[in-house]
């Protein structure tokens, strides 16, 4: 799929506001590095209103990825390699290459994180914001460690996007497999909760994280959402096994 069909033709509200101000340079960089081929020069049309598209999600992710990579004041080749692998895993080789071109341009620019997140909060439905946050947390864990600056920025992003501390804790716990309390945090329930409370929490979280919530963004995003959904199922099964629940 060409750039114009996946990104250029798939941008809606993200091409306005603070995100759009950053994307003008990044999209230009994409086109320049792709040789200016005729079939990839379709320009996105700014649309402030309307539903979120795959392009909106992808470009929001790239902008916030750039901010996250700069959180500790430096960007290393190792970090870029981690991001490349992460994008390939999530979006496939061709799309990952396009996103990396935009990312390299965005890394040179100052990013008004709060304004970008406010735009996302205004236009992106809550289930999609949860998926976006899950991407960012996974990216922060990609190199095996999350430093204080990254944790603080993730929390700041979550707050600005209208994601609660409980939701952030649940998403973060999905990446802490060695933590014995992680299963409970994923389900957003206390460790001393009754079996019935655990069951209710599982049903609530299964509805919140169901892949169908992001089906409109296409197979790639839905696949990532399915992995998130599996974490909820695994957390519940782990608690069931520990407690001998039926």
PDB file of N, CA and C in Angstrom, residues 88-172:
ATOM      1  N   UNK A  88       7.899  -2.206  13.119  1.00  0.00           N
ATOM      2  CA  UNK A  88       7.786  -3.340  12.195  1.00  0.00           C
ATOM      3  C   UNK A  88       6.833  -4.384  12.775  1.00  0.00           C
ATOM      4  N   UNK A  89       6.994  -4.664  14.056  1.00  0.00           N
ATOM      5  CA  UNK A  89       6.135  -5.654  14.719  1.00  0.00           C
ATOM      6  C   UNK A  89       4.673  -5.227  14.699  1.00  0.00           C
ATOM      7  N   UNK A  90       4.439  -3.936  14.921  1.00  0.00           N
ATOM      8  CA  UNK A  90       3.063  -3.454  15.033  1.00  0.00           C
ATOM      9  C   UNK A  90       2.415  -3.157  13.685  1.00  0.00           C
ATOM     10  N   UNK A  91       3.195  -2.648  12.710  1.00  0.00           N
ATOM     11  CA  UNK A  91       2.602  -2.139  11.481  1.00  0.00           C
ATOM     12  C   UNK A  91       3.126  -2.785  10.196  1.00  0.00           C
ATOM     13  N   UNK A  92       4.133  -3.645  10.305  1.00  0.00           N
ATOM     14  CA  UNK A  92       4.708  -4.238   9.103  1.00  0.00           C
ATOM     15  C   UNK A  92       5.864  -3.403   8.573  1.00  0.00           C
ATOM     16  N   UNK A  93       6.710  -4.028   7.766  1.00  0.00           N
ATOM     17  CA  UNK A  93       7.953  -3.403   7.305  1.00  0.00           C
ATOM     18  C   UNK A  93       7.724  -2.131   6.500  1.00  0.00           C
ATOM     19  N   UNK A  94       6.825  -2.174   5.523  1.00  0.00           N
ATOM     20  CA  UNK A  94       6.617  -1.017   4.649  1.00  0.00           C
ATOM     21  C   UNK A  94       6.110   0.185   5.423  1.00  0.00           C
ATOM     22  N   UNK A  95       5.092  -0.003   6.246  1.00  0.00           N
ATOM     23  CA  UNK A  95       4.527   1.099   7.003  1.00  0.00           C
ATOM     24  C   UNK A  95       5.511   1.609   8.051  1.00  0.00           C
ATOM     25  N   UNK A  96       6.271   0.695   8.646  1.00  0.00           N
ATOM     26  CA  UNK A  96       7.261   1.096   9.639  1.00  0.00           C
ATOM     27  C   UNK A  96       8.289   2.034   9.017  1.00  0.00           C
ATOM     28  N   UNK A  97       8.692   1.744   7.784  1.00  0.00           N
ATOM     29  CA  UNK A  97       9.656   2.615   7.107  1.00  0.00           C
ATOM     30  C   UNK A  97       9.117   4.018   6.926  1.00  0.00           C
ATOM     31  N   UNK A  98       7.850   4.141   6.568  1.00  0.00           N
ATOM     32  CA  UNK A  98       7.240   5.460   6.406  1.00  0.00           C
ATOM     33  C   UNK A  98       7.199   6.217   7.726  1.00  0.00           C
ATOM     34  N   UNK A  99       6.813   5.506   8.782  1.00  0.00           N
ATOM     35  CA  UNK A  99       6.710   6.151  10.089  1.00  0.00           C
ATOM     36  C   UNK A  99       8.075   6.598  10.603  1.00  0.00           C
ATOM     37  N   UNK A 100       9.100   5.815  10.324  1.00  0.00           N
ATOM     38  CA  UNK A 100      10.450   6.165  10.781  1.00  0.00           C
ATOM     39  C   UNK A 100      10.980   7.409  10.084  1.00  0.00           C
ATOM     40  N   UNK A 101      10.610   7.593   8.825  1.00  0.00           N
ATOM     41  CA  UNK A 101      11.008   8.812   8.120  1.00  0.00           C
ATOM     42  C   UNK A 101      10.409  10.020   8.823  1.00  0.00           C
ATOM     43  N   UNK A 102       9.125   9.936   9.152  1.00  0.00           N
ATOM     44  CA  UNK A 102       8.471  11.033   9.869  1.00  0.00           C
ATOM     45  C   UNK A 102       9.092  11.222  11.248  1.00  0.00           C
ATOM     46  N   UNK A 103       9.384  10.114  11.923  1.00  0.00           N
ATOM     47  CA  UNK A 103       9.949  10.192  13.275  1.00  0.00           C
ATOM     48  C   UNK A 103      11.285  10.923  13.280  1.00  0.00           C
ATOM     49  N   UNK A 104      12.148  10.611  12.330  1.00  0.00           N
ATOM     50  CA  UNK A 104      13.467  11.250  12.299  1.00  0.00           C
ATOM     51  C   UNK A 104      13.350  12.765  12.142  1.00  0.00           C
ATOM     52  N   UNK A 105      12.346  13.218  11.407  1.00  0.00           N
ATOM     53  CA  UNK A 105      12.128  14.651  11.272  1.00  0.00           C
ATOM     54  C   UNK A 105      11.577  15.231  12.569  1.00  0.00           C
ATOM     55  N   UNK A 106      10.639  14.534  13.197  1.00  0.00           N
ATOM     56  CA  UNK A 106      10.021  15.024  14.423  1.00  0.00           C
ATOM     57  C   UNK A 106      11.005  15.089  15.587  1.00  0.00           C
ATOM     58  N   UNK A 107      12.003  14.218  15.585  1.00  0.00           N
ATOM     59  CA  UNK A 107      12.999  14.218  16.651  1.00  0.00           C
ATOM     60  C   UNK A 107      13.818  15.513  16.685  1.00  0.00           C
ATOM     61  N   UNK A 108      13.787  16.261  15.590  1.00  0.00           N
ATOM     62  CA  UNK A 108      14.532  17.519  15.520  1.00  0.00           C
ATOM     63  C   UNK A 108      13.701  18.700  16.018  1.00  0.00           C
ATOM     64  N   UNK A 109      12.432  18.454  16.351  1.00  0.00           N
ATOM     65  CA  UNK A 109      11.518  19.549  16.644  1.00  0.00           C
ATOM     66  C   UNK A 109      11.038  19.522  18.089  1.00  0.00           C
ATOM     67  N   UNK A 110      10.731  20.700  18.600  1.00  0.00           N
ATOM     68  CA  UNK A 110      10.143  20.795  19.929  1.00  0.00           C
ATOM     69  C   UNK A 110       8.682  20.385  19.844  1.00  0.00           C
ATOM     70  N   UNK A 111       8.250  19.541  20.764  1.00  0.00           N
ATOM     71  CA  UNK A 111       6.892  19.019  20.742  1.00  0.00           C
ATOM     72  C   UNK A 111       6.146  19.494  21.985  1.00  0.00           C
ATOM     73  N   UNK A 112       5.059  20.202  21.767  1.00  0.00           N
ATOM     74  CA  UNK A 112       4.213  20.686  22.868  1.00  0.00           C
ATOM     75  C   UNK A 112       3.315  19.522  23.297  1.00  0.00           C
ATOM     76  N   UNK A 113       3.823  18.696  24.195  1.00  0.00           N
ATOM     77  CA  UNK A 113       3.157  17.441  24.549  1.00  0.00           C
ATOM     78  C   UNK A 113       1.737  17.668  25.050  1.00  0.00           C
ATOM     79  N   UNK A 114       1.563  18.628  25.937  1.00  0.00           N
ATOM     80  CA  UNK A 114       0.230  18.846  26.508  1.00  0.00           C
ATOM     81  C   UNK A 114      -0.774  19.256  25.438  1.00  0.00           C
ATOM     82  N   UNK A 115      -0.345  20.098  24.509  1.00  0.00           N
ATOM     83  CA  UNK A 115      -1.251  20.535  23.444  1.00  0.00           C
ATOM     84  C   UNK A 115      -1.579  19.388  22.489  1.00  0.00           C
ATOM     85  N   UNK A 116      -0.573  18.587  22.168  1.00  0.00           N
ATOM     86  CA  UNK A 116      -0.789  17.430  21.299  1.00  0.00           C
ATOM     87  C   UNK A 116      -1.770  16.456  21.951  1.00  0.00           C
ATOM     88  N   UNK A 117      -1.563  16.178  23.238  1.00  0.00           N
ATOM     89  CA  UNK A 117      -2.444  15.243  23.945  1.00  0.00           C
ATOM     90  C   UNK A 117      -3.861  15.799  24.083  1.00  0.00           C
ATOM     91  N   UNK A 118      -3.968  17.112  24.252  1.00  0.00           N
ATOM     92  CA  UNK A 118      -5.293  17.736  24.331  1.00  0.00           C
ATOM     93  C   UNK A 118      -6.045  17.564  23.018  1.00  0.00           C
ATOM     94  N   UNK A 119      -5.335  17.691  21.897  1.00  0.00           N
ATOM     95  CA  UNK A 119      -5.958  17.481  20.589  1.00  0.00           C
ATOM     96  C   UNK A 119      -6.421  16.031  20.447  1.00  0.00           C
ATOM     97  N   UNK A 120      -5.587  15.107  20.882  1.00  0.00           N
ATOM     98  CA  UNK A 120      -5.945  13.685  20.834  1.00  0.00           C
ATOM     99  C   UNK A 120      -7.174  13.414  21.695  1.00  0.00           C
ATOM    100  N   UNK A 121      -7.188  13.979  22.890  1.00  0.00           N
ATOM    101  CA  UNK A 121      -8.324  13.780  23.793  1.00  0.00           C
ATOM    102  C   UNK A 121      -9.625  14.301  23.183  1.00  0.00           C
ATOM    103  N   UNK A 122      -9.530  15.410  22.479  1.00  0.00           N
ATOM    104  CA  UNK A 122     -10.712  16.036  21.906  1.00  0.00           C
ATOM    105  C   UNK A 122     -11.312  15.208  20.773  1.00  0.00           C
ATOM    106  N   UNK A 123     -10.471  14.560  19.985  1.00  0.00           N
ATOM    107  CA  UNK A 123     -10.942  13.921  18.757  1.00  0.00           C
ATOM    108  C   UNK A 123     -10.904  12.398  18.754  1.00  0.00           C
ATOM    109  N   UNK A 124     -10.124  11.792  19.632  1.00  0.00           N
ATOM    110  CA  UNK A 124      -9.968  10.342  19.610  1.00  0.00           C
ATOM    111  C   UNK A 124     -10.815   9.698  20.708  1.00  0.00           C
ATOM    112  N   UNK A 125     -11.677   8.748  20.377  1.00  0.00           N
ATOM    113  CA  UNK A 125     -12.498   8.070  21.390  1.00  0.00           C
ATOM    114  C   UNK A 125     -11.632   7.369  22.439  1.00  0.00           C
ATOM    115  N   UNK A 126     -12.200   7.187  23.627  1.00  0.00           N
ATOM    116  CA  UNK A 126     -11.453   6.625  24.746  1.00  0.00           C
ATOM    117  C   UNK A 126     -10.817   5.262  24.445  1.00  0.00           C
ATOM    118  N   UNK A 127     -11.523   4.306  23.819  1.00  0.00           N
ATOM    119  CA  UNK A 127     -10.880   3.008  23.534  1.00  0.00           C
ATOM    120  C   UNK A 127      -9.640   3.146  22.649  1.00  0.00           C
ATOM    121  N   UNK A 128      -9.649   4.103  21.731  1.00  0.00           N
ATOM    122  CA  UNK A 128      -8.492   4.302  20.863  1.00  0.00           C
ATOM    123  C   UNK A 128      -7.354   4.979  21.619  1.00  0.00           C
ATOM    124  N   UNK A 129      -7.709   5.863  22.550  1.00  0.00           N
ATOM    125  CA  UNK A 129      -6.668   6.485  23.384  1.00  0.00           C
ATOM    126  C   UNK A 129      -5.993   5.442  24.267  1.00  0.00           C
ATOM    127  N   UNK A 130      -6.770   4.487  24.753  1.00  0.00           N
ATOM    128  CA  UNK A 130      -6.184   3.401  25.544  1.00  0.00           C
ATOM    129  C   UNK A 130      -5.204   2.592  24.695  1.00  0.00           C
ATOM    130  N   UNK A 131      -5.578   2.331  23.430  1.00  0.00           N
ATOM    131  CA  UNK A 131      -4.674   1.586  22.550  1.00  0.00           C
ATOM    132  C   UNK A 131      -3.413   2.394  22.257  1.00  0.00           C
ATOM    133  N   UNK A 132      -3.564   3.687  22.046  1.00  0.00           N
ATOM    134  CA  UNK A 132      -2.411   4.557  21.820  1.00  0.00           C
ATOM    135  C   UNK A 132      -1.484   4.537  23.021  1.00  0.00           C
ATOM    136  N   UNK A 133      -2.062   4.606  24.212  1.00  0.00           N
ATOM    137  CA  UNK A 133      -1.253   4.585  25.428  1.00  0.00           C
ATOM    138  C   UNK A 133      -0.550   3.243  25.585  1.00  0.00           C
ATOM    139  N   UNK A 134      -1.231   2.180  25.201  1.00  0.00           N
ATOM    140  CA  UNK A 134      -0.621   0.848  25.270  1.00  0.00           C
ATOM    141  C   UNK A 134       0.591   0.764  24.349  1.00  0.00           C
ATOM    142  N   UNK A 135       0.481   1.332  23.151  1.00  0.00           N
ATOM    143  CA  UNK A 135       1.625   1.395  22.243  1.00  0.00           C
ATOM    144  C   UNK A 135       2.800   2.098  22.922  1.00  0.00           C
ATOM    145  N   UNK A 136       2.544   3.249  23.532  1.00  0.00           N
ATOM    146  CA  UNK A 136       3.608   4.070  24.108  1.00  0.00           C
ATOM    147  C   UNK A 136       4.275   3.377  25.283  1.00  0.00           C
ATOM    148  N   UNK A 137       3.475   2.727  26.121  1.00  0.00           N
ATOM    149  CA  UNK A 137       4.048   1.998  27.255  1.00  0.00           C
ATOM    150  C   UNK A 137       4.896   0.839  26.753  1.00  0.00           C
ATOM    151  N   UNK A 138       4.400   0.129  25.733  1.00  0.00           N
ATOM    152  CA  UNK A 138       5.172  -0.971  25.157  1.00  0.00           C
ATOM    153  C   UNK A 138       6.481  -0.491  24.573  1.00  0.00           C
ATOM    154  N   UNK A 139       6.441   0.665  23.952  1.00  0.00           N
ATOM    155  CA  UNK A 139       7.652   1.236  23.384  1.00  0.00           C
ATOM    156  C   UNK A 139       8.652   1.597  24.478  1.00  0.00           C
ATOM    157  N   UNK A 140       8.155   2.149  25.576  1.00  0.00           N
ATOM    158  CA  UNK A 140       9.035   2.515  26.684  1.00  0.00           C
ATOM    159  C   UNK A 140       9.713   1.288  27.284  1.00  0.00           C
ATOM    160  N   UNK A 141       9.036   0.135  27.222  1.00  0.00           N
ATOM    161  CA  UNK A 141       9.596  -1.111  27.758  1.00  0.00           C
ATOM    162  C   UNK A 141      10.440  -1.862  26.732  1.00  0.00           C
ATOM    163  N   UNK A 142      10.498  -1.367  25.503  1.00  0.00           N
ATOM    164  CA  UNK A 142      11.145  -2.115  24.422  1.00  0.00           C
ATOM    165  C   UNK A 142      12.622  -2.373  24.668  1.00  0.00           C
ATOM    166  N   UNK A 143      13.287  -1.473  25.390  1.00  0.00           N
ATOM    167  CA  UNK A 143      14.722  -1.670  25.639  1.00  0.00           C
ATOM    168  C   UNK A 143      14.990  -2.332  26.982  1.00  0.00           C
ATOM    169  N   UNK A 144      13.937  -2.837  27.628  1.00  0.00           N
ATOM    170  CA  UNK A 144      14.116  -3.587  28.863  1.00  0.00           C
ATOM    171  C   UNK A 144      14.114  -2.757  30.122  1.00  0.00           C
ATOM    172  N   UNK A 145      14.024  -1.449  30.005  1.00  0.00           N
ATOM    173  CA  UNK A 145      13.995  -0.604  31.198  1.00  0.00           C
ATOM    174  C   UNK A 145      13.247   0.689  30.896  1.00  0.00           C
ATOM    175  N   UNK A 146      12.561   1.210  31.916  1.00  0.00           N
ATOM    176  CA  UNK A 146      11.834   2.467  31.800  1.00  0.00           C
ATOM    177  C   UNK A 146      12.387   3.394  32.872  1.00  0.00           C
ATOM    178  N   UNK A 147      13.050   4.473  32.438  1.00  0.00           N
ATOM    179  CA  UNK A 147      13.645   5.363  33.433  1.00  0.00           C
ATOM    180  C   UNK A 147      12.619   6.349  33.967  1.00  0.00           C
ATOM    181  N   UNK A 148      13.005   7.097  34.981  1.00  0.00           N
ATOM    182  CA  UNK A 148      12.099   8.003  35.666  1.00  0.00           C
ATOM    183  C   UNK A 148      11.525   9.052  34.721  1.00  0.00           C
ATOM    184  N   UNK A 149      12.349   9.597  33.841  1.00  0.00           N
ATOM    185  CA  UNK A 149      11.870  10.624  32.917  1.00  0.00           C
ATOM    186  C   UNK A 149      10.777  10.071  32.009  1.00  0.00           C
ATOM    187  N   UNK A 150      10.938   8.826  31.553  1.00  0.00           N
ATOM    188  CA  UNK A 150       9.937   8.200  30.697  1.00  0.00           C
ATOM    189  C   UNK A 150       8.650   7.939  31.471  1.00  0.00           C
ATOM    190  N   UNK A 151       8.777   7.452  32.716  1.00  0.00           N
ATOM    191  CA  UNK A 151       7.593   7.204  33.536  1.00  0.00           C
ATOM    192  C   UNK A 151       6.813   8.493  33.767  1.00  0.00           C
ATOM    193  N   UNK A 152       7.541   9.547  34.097  1.00  0.00           N
ATOM    194  CA  UNK A 152       6.883  10.828  34.362  1.00  0.00           C
ATOM    195  C   UNK A 152       6.168  11.345  33.113  1.00  0.00           C
ATOM    196  N   UNK A 153       6.815  11.190  31.949  1.00  0.00           N
ATOM    197  CA  UNK A 153       6.208  11.683  30.720  1.00  0.00           C
ATOM    198  C   UNK A 153       4.983  10.841  30.339  1.00  0.00           C
ATOM    199  N   UNK A 154       5.060   9.540  30.525  1.00  0.00           N
ATOM    200  CA  UNK A 154       3.910   8.677  30.246  1.00  0.00           C
ATOM    201  C   UNK A 154       2.720   9.077  31.118  1.00  0.00           C
ATOM    202  N   UNK A 155       2.992   9.367  32.378  1.00  0.00           N
ATOM    203  CA  UNK A 155       1.924   9.786  33.285  1.00  0.00           C
ATOM    204  C   UNK A 155       1.340  11.126  32.845  1.00  0.00           C
ATOM    205  N   UNK A 156       2.200  12.017  32.454  1.00  0.00           N
ATOM    206  CA  UNK A 156       1.760  13.332  31.970  1.00  0.00           C
ATOM    207  C   UNK A 156       0.908  13.194  30.713  1.00  0.00           C
ATOM    208  N   UNK A 157       1.358  12.344  29.782  1.00  0.00           N
ATOM    209  CA  UNK A 157       0.591  12.103  28.559  1.00  0.00           C
ATOM    210  C   UNK A 157      -0.782  11.525  28.883  1.00  0.00           C
ATOM    211  N   UNK A 158      -0.801  10.541  29.779  1.00  0.00           N
ATOM    212  CA  UNK A 158      -2.066   9.897  30.140  1.00  0.00           C
ATOM    213  C   UNK A 158      -3.045  10.908  30.730  1.00  0.00           C
ATOM    214  N   UNK A 159      -2.568  11.723  31.642  1.00  0.00           N
ATOM    215  CA  UNK A 159      -3.434  12.731  32.248  1.00  0.00           C
ATOM    216  C   UNK A 159      -3.992  13.682  31.192  1.00  0.00           C
ATOM    217  N   UNK A 160      -3.113  14.146  30.302  1.00  0.00           N
ATOM    218  CA  UNK A 160      -3.539  15.105  29.279  1.00  0.00           C
ATOM    219  C   UNK A 160      -4.493  14.484  28.268  1.00  0.00           C
ATOM    220  N   UNK A 161      -4.416  13.177  28.098  1.00  0.00           N
ATOM    221  CA  UNK A 161      -5.314  12.492  27.165  1.00  0.00           C
ATOM    222  C   UNK A 161      -6.594  12.007  27.835  1.00  0.00           C
ATOM    223  N   UNK A 162      -6.746  12.288  29.139  1.00  0.00           N
ATOM    224  CA  UNK A 162      -7.953  11.875  29.832  1.00  0.00           C
ATOM    225  C   UNK A 162      -7.975  10.403  30.178  1.00  0.00           C
ATOM    226  N   UNK A 163      -6.818   9.820  30.378  1.00  0.00           N
ATOM    227  CA  UNK A 163      -6.702   8.418  30.777  1.00  0.00           C
ATOM    228  C   UNK A 163      -6.455   8.379  32.281  1.00  0.00           C
ATOM    229  N   UNK A 164      -7.288   7.667  33.003  1.00  0.00           N
ATOM    230  CA  UNK A 164      -7.216   7.653  34.460  1.00  0.00           C
ATOM    231  C   UNK A 164      -5.974   6.928  34.964  1.00  0.00           C
ATOM    232  N   UNK A 165      -5.624   7.181  36.216  1.00  0.00           N
ATOM    233  CA  UNK A 165      -4.491   6.480  36.822  1.00  0.00           C
ATOM    234  C   UNK A 165      -4.745   4.975  36.868  1.00  0.00           C
ATOM    235  N   UNK A 166      -6.018   4.581  37.080  1.00  0.00           N
ATOM    236  CA  UNK A 166      -6.346   3.155  37.097  1.00  0.00           C
ATOM    237  C   UNK A 166      -6.091   2.514  35.740  1.00  0.00           C
ATOM    238  N   UNK A 167      -6.534   3.198  34.687  1.00  0.00           N
ATOM    239  CA  UNK A 167      -6.308   2.676  33.342  1.00  0.00           C
ATOM    240  C   UNK A 167      -4.815   2.613  33.029  1.00  0.00           C
ATOM    241  N   UNK A 168      -4.089   3.659  33.412  1.00  0.00           N
ATOM    242  CA  UNK A 168      -2.649   3.672  33.174  1.00  0.00           C
ATOM    243  C   UNK A 168      -1.970   2.546  33.943  1.00  0.00           C
ATOM    244  N   UNK A 169      -2.405   2.327  35.185  1.00  0.00           N
ATOM    245  CA  UNK A 169      -1.838   1.241  35.981  1.00  0.00           C
ATOM    246  C   UNK A 169      -2.116  -0.117  35.369  1.00  0.00           C
ATOM    247  N   UNK A 170      -3.335  -0.300  34.843  1.00  0.00           N
ATOM    248  CA  UNK A 170      -3.690  -1.562  34.211  1.00  0.00           C
ATOM    249  C   UNK A 170      -2.841  -1.817  32.976  1.00  0.00           C
ATOM    250  N   UNK A 171      -2.716  -0.811  32.131  1.00  0.00           N
ATOM    251  CA  UNK A 171      -1.919  -0.957  30.912  1.00  0.00           C
ATOM    252  C   UNK A 171      -0.448  -1.208  31.243  1.00  0.00           C
ATOM    253  N   UNK A 172       0.073  -0.498  32.242  1.00  0.00           N
ATOM    254  CA  UNK A 172       1.481  -0.655  32.617  1.00  0.00           C
ATOM    255  C   UNK A 172       1.749  -2.041  33.185  1.00  0.00           C
TER     256      UNK A 172
END
